[in-house]
XYZ file of C-alpha atoms in Angstrom:
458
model
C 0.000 0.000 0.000
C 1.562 3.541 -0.975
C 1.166 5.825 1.746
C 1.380 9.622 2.577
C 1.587 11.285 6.246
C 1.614 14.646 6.437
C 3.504 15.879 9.681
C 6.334 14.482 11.224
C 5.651 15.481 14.409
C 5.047 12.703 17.388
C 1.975 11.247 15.808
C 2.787 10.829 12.638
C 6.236 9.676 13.585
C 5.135 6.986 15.172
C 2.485 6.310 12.851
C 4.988 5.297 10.303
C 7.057 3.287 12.456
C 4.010 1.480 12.935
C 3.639 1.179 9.303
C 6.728 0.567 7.890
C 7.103 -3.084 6.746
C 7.891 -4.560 3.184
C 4.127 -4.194 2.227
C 4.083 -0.417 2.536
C 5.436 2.080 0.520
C 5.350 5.139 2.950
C 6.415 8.979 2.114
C 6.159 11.323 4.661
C 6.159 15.264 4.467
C 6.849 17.779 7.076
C 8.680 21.364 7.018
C 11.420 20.193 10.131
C 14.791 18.600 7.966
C 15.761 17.471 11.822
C 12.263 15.606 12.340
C 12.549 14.026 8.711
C 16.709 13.672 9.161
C 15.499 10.843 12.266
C 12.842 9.059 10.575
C 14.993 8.473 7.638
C 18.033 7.161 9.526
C 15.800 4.764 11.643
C 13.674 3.750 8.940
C 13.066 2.424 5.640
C 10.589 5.003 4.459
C 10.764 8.463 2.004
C 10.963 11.406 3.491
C 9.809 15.229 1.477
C 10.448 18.676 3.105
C 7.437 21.349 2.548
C 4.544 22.380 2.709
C 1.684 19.152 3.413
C -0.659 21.539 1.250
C 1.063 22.078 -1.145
C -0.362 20.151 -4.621
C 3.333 20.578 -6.106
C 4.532 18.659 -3.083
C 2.375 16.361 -2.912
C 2.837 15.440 -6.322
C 6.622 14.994 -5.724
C 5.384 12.666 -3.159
C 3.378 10.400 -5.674
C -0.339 11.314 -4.204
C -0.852 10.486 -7.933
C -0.938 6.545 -7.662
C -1.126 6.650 -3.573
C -3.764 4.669 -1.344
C -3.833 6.840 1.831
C -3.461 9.565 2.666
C -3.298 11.005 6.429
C -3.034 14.644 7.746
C -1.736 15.098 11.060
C 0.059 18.350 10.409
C -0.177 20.702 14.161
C -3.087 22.684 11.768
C -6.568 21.854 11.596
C -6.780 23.697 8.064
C -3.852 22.363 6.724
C -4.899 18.437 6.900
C -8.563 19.863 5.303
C -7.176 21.901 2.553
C -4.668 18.764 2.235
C -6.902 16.514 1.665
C -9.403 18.672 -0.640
C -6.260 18.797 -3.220
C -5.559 14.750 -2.396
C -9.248 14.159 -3.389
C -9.817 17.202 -6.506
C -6.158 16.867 -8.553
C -5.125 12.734 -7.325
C -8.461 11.001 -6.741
C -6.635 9.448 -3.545
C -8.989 6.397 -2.548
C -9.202 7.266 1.545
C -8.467 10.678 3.185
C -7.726 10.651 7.115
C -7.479 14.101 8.927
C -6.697 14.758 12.577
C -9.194 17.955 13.599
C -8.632 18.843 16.875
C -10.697 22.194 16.556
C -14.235 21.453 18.602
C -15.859 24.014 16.175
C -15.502 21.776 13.347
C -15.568 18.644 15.561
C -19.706 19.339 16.279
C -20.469 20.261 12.685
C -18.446 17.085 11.156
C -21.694 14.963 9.580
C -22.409 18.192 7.309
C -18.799 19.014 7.157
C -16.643 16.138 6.351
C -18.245 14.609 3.153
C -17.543 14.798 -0.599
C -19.597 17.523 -1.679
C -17.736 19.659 1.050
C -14.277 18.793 2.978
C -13.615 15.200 1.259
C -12.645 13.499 4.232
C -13.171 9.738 4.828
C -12.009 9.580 8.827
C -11.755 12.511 10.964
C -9.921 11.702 14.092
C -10.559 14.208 16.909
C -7.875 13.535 19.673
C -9.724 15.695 22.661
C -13.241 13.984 22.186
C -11.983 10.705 22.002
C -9.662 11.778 25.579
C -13.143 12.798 26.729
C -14.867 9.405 25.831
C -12.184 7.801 27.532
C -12.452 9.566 31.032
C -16.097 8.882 30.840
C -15.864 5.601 30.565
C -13.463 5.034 33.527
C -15.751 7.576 35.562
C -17.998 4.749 34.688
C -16.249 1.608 35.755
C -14.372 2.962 39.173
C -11.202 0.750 39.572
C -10.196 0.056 35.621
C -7.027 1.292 34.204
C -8.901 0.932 31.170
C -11.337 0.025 28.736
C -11.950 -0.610 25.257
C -15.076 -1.284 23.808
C -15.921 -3.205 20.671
C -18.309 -4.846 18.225
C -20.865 -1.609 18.720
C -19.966 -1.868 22.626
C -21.036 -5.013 22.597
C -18.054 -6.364 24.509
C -15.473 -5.044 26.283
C -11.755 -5.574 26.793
C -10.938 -4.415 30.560
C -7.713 -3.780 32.158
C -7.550 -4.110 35.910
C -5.301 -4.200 38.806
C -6.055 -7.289 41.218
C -5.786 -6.147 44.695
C -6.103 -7.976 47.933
C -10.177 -8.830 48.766
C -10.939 -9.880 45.374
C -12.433 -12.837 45.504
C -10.312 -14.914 42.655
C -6.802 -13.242 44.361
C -4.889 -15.865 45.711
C -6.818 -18.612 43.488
C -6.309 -19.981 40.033
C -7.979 -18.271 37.233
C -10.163 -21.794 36.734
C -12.110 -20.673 40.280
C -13.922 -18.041 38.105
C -16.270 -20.682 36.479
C -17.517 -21.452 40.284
C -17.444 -17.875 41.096
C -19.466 -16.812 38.324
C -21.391 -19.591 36.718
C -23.466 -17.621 35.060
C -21.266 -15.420 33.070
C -18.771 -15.981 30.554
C -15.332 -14.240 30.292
C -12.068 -15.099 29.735
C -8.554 -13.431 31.208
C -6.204 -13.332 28.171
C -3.407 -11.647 29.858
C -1.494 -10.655 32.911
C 1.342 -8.245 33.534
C 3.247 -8.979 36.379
C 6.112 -7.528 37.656
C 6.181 -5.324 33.939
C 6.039 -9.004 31.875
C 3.161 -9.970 30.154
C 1.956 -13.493 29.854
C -0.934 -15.513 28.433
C -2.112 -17.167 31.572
C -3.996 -21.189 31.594
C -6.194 -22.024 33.664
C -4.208 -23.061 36.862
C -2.390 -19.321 36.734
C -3.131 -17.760 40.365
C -3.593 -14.429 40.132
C -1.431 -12.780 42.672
C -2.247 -9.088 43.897
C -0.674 -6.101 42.418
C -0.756 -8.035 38.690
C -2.659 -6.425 36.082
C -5.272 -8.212 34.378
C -6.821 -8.133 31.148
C -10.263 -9.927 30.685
C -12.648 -9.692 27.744
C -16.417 -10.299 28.345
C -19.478 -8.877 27.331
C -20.365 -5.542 28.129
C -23.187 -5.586 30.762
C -20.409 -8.297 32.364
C -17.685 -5.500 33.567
C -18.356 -4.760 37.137
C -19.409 -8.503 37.770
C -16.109 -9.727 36.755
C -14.016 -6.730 37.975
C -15.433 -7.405 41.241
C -13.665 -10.632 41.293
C -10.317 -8.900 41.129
C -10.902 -6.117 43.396
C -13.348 -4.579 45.917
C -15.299 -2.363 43.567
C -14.901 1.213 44.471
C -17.634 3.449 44.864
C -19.320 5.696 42.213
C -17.293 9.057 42.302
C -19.140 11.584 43.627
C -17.377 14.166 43.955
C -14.984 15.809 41.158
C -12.561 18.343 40.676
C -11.373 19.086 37.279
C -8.122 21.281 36.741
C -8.255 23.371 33.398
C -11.085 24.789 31.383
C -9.788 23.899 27.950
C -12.009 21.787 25.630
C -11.423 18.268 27.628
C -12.589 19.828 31.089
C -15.640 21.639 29.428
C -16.716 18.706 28.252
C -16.214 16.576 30.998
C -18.063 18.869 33.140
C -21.351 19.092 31.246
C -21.055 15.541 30.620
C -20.963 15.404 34.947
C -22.676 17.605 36.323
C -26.453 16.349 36.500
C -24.766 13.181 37.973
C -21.750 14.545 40.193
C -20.964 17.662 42.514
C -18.048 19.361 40.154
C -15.647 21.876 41.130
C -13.753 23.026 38.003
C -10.505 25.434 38.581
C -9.039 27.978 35.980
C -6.392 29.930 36.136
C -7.471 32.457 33.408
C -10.211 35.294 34.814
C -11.750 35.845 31.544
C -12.002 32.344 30.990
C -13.311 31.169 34.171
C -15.893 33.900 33.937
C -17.161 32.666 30.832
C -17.328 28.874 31.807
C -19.410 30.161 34.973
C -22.132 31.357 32.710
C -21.851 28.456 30.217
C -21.990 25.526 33.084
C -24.839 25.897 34.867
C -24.156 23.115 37.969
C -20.396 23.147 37.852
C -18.333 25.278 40.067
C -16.346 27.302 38.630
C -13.276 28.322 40.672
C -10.412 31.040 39.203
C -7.397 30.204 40.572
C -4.255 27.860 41.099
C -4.320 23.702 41.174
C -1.072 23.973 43.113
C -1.900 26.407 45.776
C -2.246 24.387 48.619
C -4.542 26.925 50.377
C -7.252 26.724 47.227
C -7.478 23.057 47.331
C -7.813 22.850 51.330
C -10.321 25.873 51.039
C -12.203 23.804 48.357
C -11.853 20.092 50.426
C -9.741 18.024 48.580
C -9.630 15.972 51.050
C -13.461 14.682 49.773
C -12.449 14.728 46.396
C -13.070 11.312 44.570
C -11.683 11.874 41.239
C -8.936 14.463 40.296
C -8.674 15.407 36.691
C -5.846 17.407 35.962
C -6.582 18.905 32.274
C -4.467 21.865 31.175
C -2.339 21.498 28.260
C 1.039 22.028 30.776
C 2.196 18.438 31.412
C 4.727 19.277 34.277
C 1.416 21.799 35.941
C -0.819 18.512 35.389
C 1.943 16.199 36.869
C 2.544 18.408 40.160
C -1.075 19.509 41.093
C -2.286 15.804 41.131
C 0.781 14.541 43.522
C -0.071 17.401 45.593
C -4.171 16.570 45.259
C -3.061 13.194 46.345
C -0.714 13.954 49.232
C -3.511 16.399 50.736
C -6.049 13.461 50.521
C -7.720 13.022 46.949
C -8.653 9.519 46.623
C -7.839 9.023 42.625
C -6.068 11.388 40.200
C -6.091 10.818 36.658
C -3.560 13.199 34.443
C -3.484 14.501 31.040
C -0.069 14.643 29.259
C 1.294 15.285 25.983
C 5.166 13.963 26.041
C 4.090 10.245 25.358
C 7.656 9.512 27.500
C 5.889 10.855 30.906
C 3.115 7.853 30.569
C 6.059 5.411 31.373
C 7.330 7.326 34.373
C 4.415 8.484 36.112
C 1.447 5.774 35.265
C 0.718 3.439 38.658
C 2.672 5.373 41.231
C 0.990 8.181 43.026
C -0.647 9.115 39.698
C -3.104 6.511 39.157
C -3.780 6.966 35.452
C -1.952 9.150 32.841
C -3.911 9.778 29.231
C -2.304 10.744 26.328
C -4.229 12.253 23.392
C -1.341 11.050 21.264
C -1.569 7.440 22.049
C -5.459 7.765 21.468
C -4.858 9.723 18.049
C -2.591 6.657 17.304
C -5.020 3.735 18.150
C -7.882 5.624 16.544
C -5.284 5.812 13.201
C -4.581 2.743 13.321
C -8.364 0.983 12.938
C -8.244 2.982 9.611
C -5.257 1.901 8.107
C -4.920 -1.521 8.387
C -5.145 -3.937 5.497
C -7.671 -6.902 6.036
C -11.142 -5.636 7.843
C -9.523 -4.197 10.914
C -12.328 -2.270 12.307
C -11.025 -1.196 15.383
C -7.613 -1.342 17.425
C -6.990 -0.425 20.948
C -4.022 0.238 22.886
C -2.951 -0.648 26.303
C 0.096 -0.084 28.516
C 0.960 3.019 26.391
C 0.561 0.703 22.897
C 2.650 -2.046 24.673
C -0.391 -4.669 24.170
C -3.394 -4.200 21.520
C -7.102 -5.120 21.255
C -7.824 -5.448 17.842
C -11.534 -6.257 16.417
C -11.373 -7.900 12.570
C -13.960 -9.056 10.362
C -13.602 -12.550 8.976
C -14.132 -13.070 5.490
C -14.278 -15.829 2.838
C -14.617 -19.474 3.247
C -12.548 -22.594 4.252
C -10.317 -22.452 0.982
C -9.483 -18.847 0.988
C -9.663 -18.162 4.370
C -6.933 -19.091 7.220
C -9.656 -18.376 10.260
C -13.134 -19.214 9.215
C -14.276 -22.569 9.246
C -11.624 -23.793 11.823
C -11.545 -23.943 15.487
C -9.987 -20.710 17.431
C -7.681 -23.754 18.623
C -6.868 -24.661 14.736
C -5.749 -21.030 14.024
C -2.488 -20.292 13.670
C -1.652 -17.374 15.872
C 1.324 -15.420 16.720
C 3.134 -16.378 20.557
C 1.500 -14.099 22.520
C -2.165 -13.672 20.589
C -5.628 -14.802 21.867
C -8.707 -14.786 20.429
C -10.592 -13.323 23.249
C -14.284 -13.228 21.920
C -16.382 -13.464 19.053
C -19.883 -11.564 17.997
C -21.835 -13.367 15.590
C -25.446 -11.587 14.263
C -24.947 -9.390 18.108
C -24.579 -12.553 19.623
C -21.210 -12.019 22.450
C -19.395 -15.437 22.335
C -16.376 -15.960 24.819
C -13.718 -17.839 22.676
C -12.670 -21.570 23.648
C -10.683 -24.221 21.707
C -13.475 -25.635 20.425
C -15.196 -22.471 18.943
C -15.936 -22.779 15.348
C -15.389 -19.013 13.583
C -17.649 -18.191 10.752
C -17.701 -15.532 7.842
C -18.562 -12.155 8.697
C -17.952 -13.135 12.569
C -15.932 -9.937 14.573
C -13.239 -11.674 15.998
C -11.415 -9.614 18.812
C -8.348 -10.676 19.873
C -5.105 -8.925 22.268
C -1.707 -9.324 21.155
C 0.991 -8.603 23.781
C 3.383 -7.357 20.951
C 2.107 -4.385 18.494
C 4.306 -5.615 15.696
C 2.729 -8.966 15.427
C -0.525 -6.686 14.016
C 1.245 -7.402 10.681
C 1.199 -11.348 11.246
C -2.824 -10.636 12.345
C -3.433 -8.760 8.999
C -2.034 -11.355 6.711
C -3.828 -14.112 8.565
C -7.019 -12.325 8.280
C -6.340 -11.590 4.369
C -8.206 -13.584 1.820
C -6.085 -15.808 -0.170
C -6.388 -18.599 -3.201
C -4.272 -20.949 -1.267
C -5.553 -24.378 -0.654
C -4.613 -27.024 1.752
């Protein structure tokens, strides 16, 4: 597949790293030599300085004859007007654009079509953040979840503490536990390794586990690993950007939220626009604000504001002065390694979700979504198979006939909105949404090929 990326910067860098293999032909354009200067030494991939707009550059890149085509340039405009040209002078087949502008964000069904902005895939890094703090506001206790097959099942990643029922016992025990629900744990990190576990794996406390199950399921089987905390009640969000706006409207009916900025005008104007939140002008890491204000109730601290090292310091000091959970915003995709599990409970990158969002829409085969864990360490993915015993390597054989990876499970199967927890013995169909977890991003490659339709027969 012949590829473009537009921008160099830490998205699309690690976009094509991601993509690079012998299958993909990838040119990427940017307006930083040093940025392109890297990529090319680590990489087998082409590399154009200027402008991503430009149609003369974008020619030199050979848009002419290219497949894809993604814009991930630092402007909004620029990845439009990109791929207007991409779709009026080269007839590229699929357009992707990150818009991170909320403005055009709301307005993207009448936007982001043919007859207006040509876009296939928008990707819009601060709603999907938002999406993603919901829906750990709504599961108390996961590091994190992905949802799949039209949220028809989940992929859950958990820490197993001490008075969870299946700590201390082998993963087996969860058929007695639960007899009435199916799930399946398809991996465990302990001590930072990750390991498909069998059936007589204990599960220890202080490993992190990833089970698969179907939706409604969650709580049930998160219960088993942990005592389940308690709805949060009580929030306080730090920063009135985009993220925290939307966070608190999304809240308020449901929560008490406190919501600090540190800009007057600002503040002033998210007063009048949120109508239960309150909204507090001021400093997250004045100790005397947050004591005035009771952090010491607080349930959930969201630190918000696009200042990683401000986000980073007003959480350790939410925690130290008694906030029971702190989840943190950053942008440099090395702080998730250093500050994820400590003090910090959970650190969000937009990046990382920009990345897994990118990725459902470039992958060959019928990769319809991928998800990624443990800052892209581990993947969900959900594929479609296709085609028949003959041309297919998956359907009409067992999930215990398919030739995986090391380190792939199938975790689950929907079939006509029918959740089926994969065994051995589970026949996969055409058209079934297979979701599996690899513990090793670049085997997504392997997953693609064996997914392909092919006039090999056996």
């Amino acid at each position: 597949m012949k590829i473009i990326i537009l921008g160099a910067g830490q998205v699309g860098a690690t976009l094509a790293e991601n993509l690079v293999n012998d299958d993909n032909d990838i040119t990427i354009i940017d307006d930083d030599h040093s940025r392109l200067g890297k990529l090319q030494d680590k990489h087998d991939l082409q590399v154009l300085k200027g402008n991503a707009a430009s149609p003369r550059v974008l020619r030199e890149a050979g848009a002419s004859d290219a497949d894809l085509l993604v814009a991930v340039t630092n402007s909004d405009e620029s990845n439009m007007i990109a791929c207007q040209i991409a779709y009026t002078l080269f007839n590229i087949p699929t357009k992707i654009a990150r818009i991170r502008n909320p403005d055009y964000v709301r307005e993207r069904d009448v936007l982001f079509n043919n007859d207006v902005l040509p876009i296939d895939h928008i990707i819009a890094p601060e709603l999907l953040v938002t999406q993603e703090i919901l829906r750990l506001i709504d599961y108390p206790g996961a590091l994190q979840i992905a949802h799949f097959a039209n949220d028809l099942v989940s992929l859950v990643s958990v820490k197993a503490y001490y008075g969870g029922p299946l700590v201390g016992y082998p993963i087996s025990a969860l058929t007695d536990h639960l007899p009435h629900i199916e799930t399946r744990i398809v991996s465990i990190f302990r001590q930072e390794k990750a390991f498909v576990p069998q059936g007589s794996t204990i599960i220890e406390a202080g490993d992190e586990v990833f089970f698969i199950c179907a939706t409604p399921h969650i709580k049930a089987v998160m219960a088993e690993l942990q005592r389940l905390e308690r709805p949060h009640k009580r929030v306080m969000i730090i920063g009135g950007g985009n993220i925290g706006t939307a966070l608190a409207k999304s809240l308020e009916d449901k929560c008490s939220v406190k919501l600090i900025e540190r800009d007057t005008e600002k503040a002033t104007k998210l007063a009048e626009k949120l109508a239960k939140t309150l909204v507090l002008c001021g400093d997250a890491s004045d100790q005397e604000l947050l004591f005035e204000e009771h952090i010491e109730n607080v349930d959930l601290f969201l630190a918000l504001t696009s200042d990683d090292e401000a986000n980073i310091m007003s959480s350790l000091l939410a925690k130290r002065l008694g906030a029971k959970k702190a989840i943190v915003l950053v942008q440099k995709m090395a702080y998730l390694h250093l500050i994820q599990g400590g003090t910090i409970d959970i650190a969000l990158s937009p990046q990382q979700a920009t990345i897994s969002a990118l990725s459902s829409h470039v992958r060959k085969s019928d990769i319809v979504k991928v998800a990624s864990f443990k800052q892209g360490l581990v993947e969900g993915i959900e594929v479609i198979a296709h085609g028949d015993y003959s041309t297919s390597k998956v359907v009409g054989r067992t999930v215990g006939e398919v030739k995986l990876p090391q380190g792939a499970i199938i975790g689950a199967i929907v079939r006509n909105g029918l959740v089926i927890i994969a065994h051995k013995s589970t026949m996969i169909e055409e058209d079934d949404r297979v979701i599996l977890l690899i513990n090793d991003k670049k085997q997504v490659n392997d997953i693609e090929k064996l997914f392909q339709i092919s006039t090999f027969f056996l």
